């Protein structure tokens, strides 16, 4: 009697359900791996984003203190130039050394540069850090940075121009030898200072420039006050939102 032998291929043949099951299990394994990796990257990015926020808040704390010092100088400058009209009249008619002219000389020596901590801002903008933050957090930082750049531009294109202009005219108004002798001997400006010109047009030009210089410094003071308020508000916002110390 002849016996029929089945081949191994026929014996091990899988039906479509087995193939479907294997495909499903492979799909689930790949999906699970992708999900786990995605979650891991999300956790890492969230941690990096929080590090940026904490670093930015620390920068803001440093800056608010610096802004206070800058504003104090601007307030002093404004105080020194608070009697321009009286000083002009006295200088024009009496031609005698006055304390107010010393104040003008001191106030027009220069102004404080606006210095801020940009370590975190530069990383956020140039290293792609902003994409790691929530949209609201990133938008607040972008707006703060834009206002900061506006204030810096006002300083360089307005305040600096007025300061340079007034100092150039000042060189034709004050006596160089008197100033240098006093500073060399006493180390300070004289108690009273006079002018070396009787040219009314030159004096008028100088006082006009000082008046514009003062107005520009007042404008800078307003801008920096607003900037400081923005920085303080951001510190409060992030501290409360993320329970920072």
CSV table of C-alpha atoms in Angstrom, one decimal:
chain,number,residue,atom,x,y,z
A,1,UNK,CA,0.0,0.0,0.0
A,2,UNK,CA,1.4,3.3,-1.0
A,3,UNK,CA,1.7,6.0,1.7
A,4,UNK,CA,1.5,9.7,0.8
A,5,UNK,CA,4.0,12.0,2.6
A,6,UNK,CA,3.1,15.7,3.1
A,7,UNK,CA,5.9,18.1,2.5
A,8,UNK,CA,7.3,20.3,5.3
A,9,UNK,CA,6.1,23.4,3.4
A,10,UNK,CA,2.6,22.2,3.3
A,11,UNK,CA,2.7,21.3,7.0
A,12,UNK,CA,4.1,24.7,8.1
A,13,UNK,CA,2.0,26.9,5.9
A,14,UNK,CA,0.4,29.9,7.7
A,15,UNK,CA,-3.0,31.2,7.0
A,16,UNK,CA,-3.7,34.9,6.5
A,17,UNK,CA,-4.8,35.4,10.1
A,18,UNK,CA,-1.3,34.4,11.4
A,19,UNK,CA,0.3,36.9,9.0
A,20,UNK,CA,-2.1,39.6,10.1
A,21,UNK,CA,-1.4,38.9,13.8
A,22,UNK,CA,2.4,39.1,13.2
A,23,UNK,CA,2.0,42.3,11.3
A,24,UNK,CA,-0.2,43.7,14.1
A,25,UNK,CA,2.3,42.7,16.8
A,26,UNK,CA,5.2,44.3,14.8
A,27,UNK,CA,3.2,47.4,14.3
A,28,UNK,CA,2.4,47.7,18.0
A,29,UNK,CA,6.0,47.2,18.9
A,30,UNK,CA,7.2,49.9,16.5
A,31,UNK,CA,4.4,52.2,17.6
A,32,UNK,CA,5.2,51.6,21.3
A,33,UNK,CA,8.9,52.3,20.7
A,34,UNK,CA,8.1,55.5,18.8
A,35,UNK,CA,5.8,56.6,21.6
A,36,UNK,CA,8.3,55.9,24.3
A,37,UNK,CA,11.1,57.7,22.4
A,38,UNK,CA,8.8,60.6,21.7
A,39,UNK,CA,7.8,60.9,25.4
A,40,UNK,CA,11.5,60.7,26.4
A,41,UNK,CA,12.4,63.6,24.0
A,42,UNK,CA,9.4,65.6,25.2
A,43,UNK,CA,10.6,65.2,28.8
A,44,UNK,CA,14.1,66.2,27.9
A,45,UNK,CA,12.9,69.2,25.9
A,46,UNK,CA,10.6,70.3,28.7
A,47,UNK,CA,13.5,70.1,31.2
A,48,UNK,CA,15.7,72.2,28.9
A,49,UNK,CA,12.9,74.7,28.5
A,50,UNK,CA,12.5,75.1,32.2
A,51,UNK,CA,16.3,75.6,32.5
A,52,UNK,CA,16.0,78.4,30.0
A,53,UNK,CA,13.1,80.0,32.0
A,54,UNK,CA,15.0,79.8,35.3
A,55,UNK,CA,18.1,81.2,33.7
A,56,UNK,CA,16.2,84.0,32.1
A,57,UNK,CA,14.5,84.9,35.4
A,58,UNK,CA,17.9,85.1,37.0
A,59,UNK,CA,19.1,87.4,34.3
A,60,UNK,CA,16.1,89.7,34.8
A,61,UNK,CA,16.8,89.9,38.5
A,62,UNK,CA,20.4,91.1,37.7
A,63,UNK,CA,19.0,93.6,35.2
A,64,UNK,CA,16.4,95.1,37.4
A,65,UNK,CA,19.1,96.1,39.9
A,66,UNK,CA,21.2,97.5,37.1
A,67,UNK,CA,18.3,99.5,35.7
A,68,UNK,CA,17.8,101.0,39.2
A,69,UNK,CA,21.4,102.3,39.2
A,70,UNK,CA,21.0,103.7,35.7
A,71,UNK,CA,17.8,105.4,36.6
A,72,UNK,CA,19.4,107.0,39.6
A,73,UNK,CA,22.1,108.5,37.4
A,74,UNK,CA,19.5,109.9,35.0
A,75,UNK,CA,17.5,111.4,37.9
A,76,UNK,CA,20.7,113.1,39.1
A,77,UNK,CA,21.4,114.4,35.7
A,78,UNK,CA,17.9,115.8,35.5
A,79,UNK,CA,18.3,117.5,38.8
A,80,UNK,CA,21.6,119.1,37.8
A,81,UNK,CA,19.9,120.6,34.7
A,82,UNK,CA,16.7,121.8,36.5
A,83,UNK,CA,17.5,125.5,36.5
A,84,UNK,CA,18.6,126.1,32.9
A,85,UNK,CA,16.5,129.2,32.3
A,86,UNK,CA,17.9,131.0,35.5
A,87,UNK,CA,21.4,129.8,34.6
A,88,UNK,CA,21.2,131.1,31.1
A,89,UNK,CA,20.0,134.5,32.2
A,90,UNK,CA,22.7,134.8,34.9
A,91,UNK,CA,25.4,133.7,32.6
A,92,UNK,CA,24.3,135.9,29.7
A,93,UNK,CA,24.0,139.1,31.7
A,94,UNK,CA,26.5,138.8,34.6
A,95,UNK,CA,29.2,136.8,32.9
A,96,UNK,CA,30.4,135.6,36.4
A,97,UNK,CA,31.3,132.1,37.4
A,98,UNK,CA,28.3,130.3,38.7
A,99,UNK,CA,27.5,126.9,40.4
A,100,UNK,CA,24.9,126.2,37.8
A,101,UNK,CA,27.5,126.2,35.0
A,102,UNK,CA,29.5,123.7,37.0
A,103,UNK,CA,26.4,121.5,37.2
A,104,UNK,CA,25.9,121.8,33.4
A,105,UNK,CA,29.5,120.8,32.8
A,106,UNK,CA,29.2,117.8,35.1
A,107,UNK,CA,25.8,116.7,33.6
A,108,UNK,CA,27.1,116.9,30.1
A,109,UNK,CA,30.2,114.7,30.8
A,110,UNK,CA,28.3,111.7,29.7
A,111,UNK,CA,25.4,109.3,30.5
A,112,UNK,CA,25.2,105.7,31.8
A,113,UNK,CA,25.1,103.0,29.2
A,114,UNK,CA,22.2,100.7,29.3
A,115,UNK,CA,23.7,97.3,30.2
A,116,UNK,CA,21.7,94.1,30.4
A,117,UNK,CA,22.4,90.4,30.7
A,118,UNK,CA,21.9,88.7,27.4
A,119,UNK,CA,23.3,85.2,28.0
A,120,UNK,CA,19.9,83.5,28.0
A,121,UNK,CA,18.3,85.7,25.4
A,122,UNK,CA,21.0,85.0,22.9
A,123,UNK,CA,20.8,81.2,23.5
A,124,UNK,CA,17.0,81.3,23.1
A,125,UNK,CA,17.2,83.2,19.8
A,126,UNK,CA,20.3,81.6,18.3
A,127,UNK,CA,20.3,78.1,19.6
A,128,UNK,CA,16.6,77.4,18.9
A,129,UNK,CA,15.7,77.5,22.6
A,130,UNK,CA,12.4,79.4,21.9
A,131,UNK,CA,10.9,76.3,20.3
A,132,UNK,CA,11.3,74.5,23.6
A,133,UNK,CA,9.0,76.9,25.4
A,134,UNK,CA,5.3,77.2,25.6
A,135,UNK,CA,3.9,79.7,23.1
A,136,UNK,CA,2.8,82.1,25.8
A,137,UNK,CA,6.2,82.0,27.4
A,138,UNK,CA,8.1,82.5,24.1
A,139,UNK,CA,5.9,85.4,23.1
A,140,UNK,CA,6.5,87.3,26.3
A,141,UNK,CA,10.3,86.9,25.9
A,142,UNK,CA,10.1,87.9,22.3
A,143,UNK,CA,8.2,91.1,23.2
A,144,UNK,CA,10.6,91.9,26.0
A,145,UNK,CA,13.6,91.5,23.7
A,146,UNK,CA,12.0,93.7,21.1
A,147,UNK,CA,11.4,96.5,23.6
A,148,UNK,CA,14.9,96.1,24.9
A,149,UNK,CA,16.3,96.6,21.4
A,150,UNK,CA,14.1,99.6,20.9
A,151,UNK,CA,15.5,101.3,24.1
A,152,UNK,CA,19.0,100.5,23.0
A,153,UNK,CA,18.4,102.0,19.6
A,154,UNK,CA,17.0,105.2,21.2
A,155,UNK,CA,20.2,105.3,23.3
A,156,UNK,CA,22.5,105.1,20.3
A,157,UNK,CA,20.6,107.2,17.8
A,158,UNK,CA,19.2,109.8,20.1
A,159,UNK,CA,20.9,110.1,23.5
A,160,UNK,CA,24.4,109.5,22.1
A,161,UNK,CA,23.9,112.0,19.3
A,162,UNK,CA,22.7,114.7,21.7
A,163,UNK,CA,25.5,114.1,24.1
A,164,UNK,CA,28.1,114.3,21.4
A,165,UNK,CA,26.6,117.5,20.0
A,166,UNK,CA,26.4,119.3,23.3
A,167,UNK,CA,30.0,118.3,24.3
A,168,UNK,CA,31.4,119.7,21.0
A,169,UNK,CA,29.8,123.1,21.6
A,170,UNK,CA,30.8,123.0,25.3
A,171,UNK,CA,34.4,123.0,24.2
A,172,UNK,CA,33.9,126.5,22.9
A,173,UNK,CA,32.2,127.7,26.0
A,174,UNK,CA,34.3,126.5,29.0
A,175,UNK,CA,37.9,127.5,29.7
A,176,UNK,CA,40.1,124.4,29.3
A,177,UNK,CA,43.0,125.8,31.4
A,178,UNK,CA,40.7,126.7,34.3
A,179,UNK,CA,39.2,123.2,34.3
A,180,UNK,CA,42.5,121.4,34.0
A,181,UNK,CA,44.2,123.5,36.7
A,182,UNK,CA,41.4,122.9,39.2
A,183,UNK,CA,41.2,119.2,38.5
A,184,UNK,CA,45.0,118.8,38.5
A,185,UNK,CA,45.4,120.7,41.8
A,186,UNK,CA,42.3,119.7,43.7
A,187,UNK,CA,41.2,116.6,41.9
A,188,UNK,CA,37.6,118.0,41.5
A,189,UNK,CA,35.8,120.6,39.5
A,190,UNK,CA,35.9,124.2,40.9
A,191,UNK,CA,32.9,125.3,43.0
A,192,UNK,CA,31.9,127.8,40.4
A,193,UNK,CA,32.6,127.9,36.7
A,194,UNK,CA,32.4,130.7,34.1
A,195,UNK,CA,32.5,130.8,30.4
A,196,UNK,CA,35.2,132.1,28.0
A,197,UNK,CA,32.8,133.6,25.5
A,198,UNK,CA,30.6,136.6,25.3
A,199,UNK,CA,29.1,135.5,22.1
A,200,UNK,CA,25.3,135.5,22.8
A,201,UNK,CA,24.6,133.4,19.7
A,202,UNK,CA,27.1,130.7,20.9
A,203,UNK,CA,25.7,130.7,24.4
A,204,UNK,CA,22.1,130.5,23.1
A,205,UNK,CA,23.1,127.6,20.9
A,206,UNK,CA,24.8,125.8,23.8
A,207,UNK,CA,21.9,126.3,26.2
A,208,UNK,CA,19.4,125.1,23.5
A,209,UNK,CA,21.5,122.0,23.0
A,210,UNK,CA,21.6,121.4,26.8
A,211,UNK,CA,17.9,121.8,26.9
A,212,UNK,CA,17.4,119.2,24.2
A,213,UNK,CA,19.9,116.9,25.9
A,214,UNK,CA,17.9,117.2,29.1
A,215,UNK,CA,14.7,116.4,27.3
A,216,UNK,CA,16.3,113.4,25.7
A,217,UNK,CA,17.6,112.1,29.0
A,218,UNK,CA,14.1,112.4,30.5
A,219,UNK,CA,12.8,110.4,27.6
A,220,UNK,CA,15.5,107.7,28.2
A,221,UNK,CA,14.5,107.7,31.9
A,222,UNK,CA,10.9,107.0,30.9
A,223,UNK,CA,11.9,104.2,28.6
A,224,UNK,CA,14.2,102.5,31.1
A,225,UNK,CA,11.5,102.8,33.8
A,226,UNK,CA,9.1,101.0,31.5
A,227,UNK,CA,11.7,98.4,30.7
A,228,UNK,CA,12.3,97.8,34.4
A,229,UNK,CA,8.6,97.4,34.9
A,230,UNK,CA,8.4,94.8,32.1
A,231,UNK,CA,11.3,92.9,33.6
A,232,UNK,CA,9.7,92.9,37.1
A,233,UNK,CA,6.4,91.7,35.6
A,234,UNK,CA,8.1,88.8,33.8
A,235,UNK,CA,9.9,87.8,37.0
A,236,UNK,CA,6.5,87.7,38.8
A,237,UNK,CA,4.8,85.9,35.9
A,238,UNK,CA,7.3,83.0,35.6
A,239,UNK,CA,7.9,82.7,39.3
A,240,UNK,CA,4.2,82.3,40.0
A,241,UNK,CA,3.5,80.1,37.0
A,242,UNK,CA,6.3,77.6,37.6
A,243,UNK,CA,6.7,78.1,41.4
A,244,UNK,CA,10.3,79.2,41.1
A,245,UNK,CA,12.3,80.2,44.2
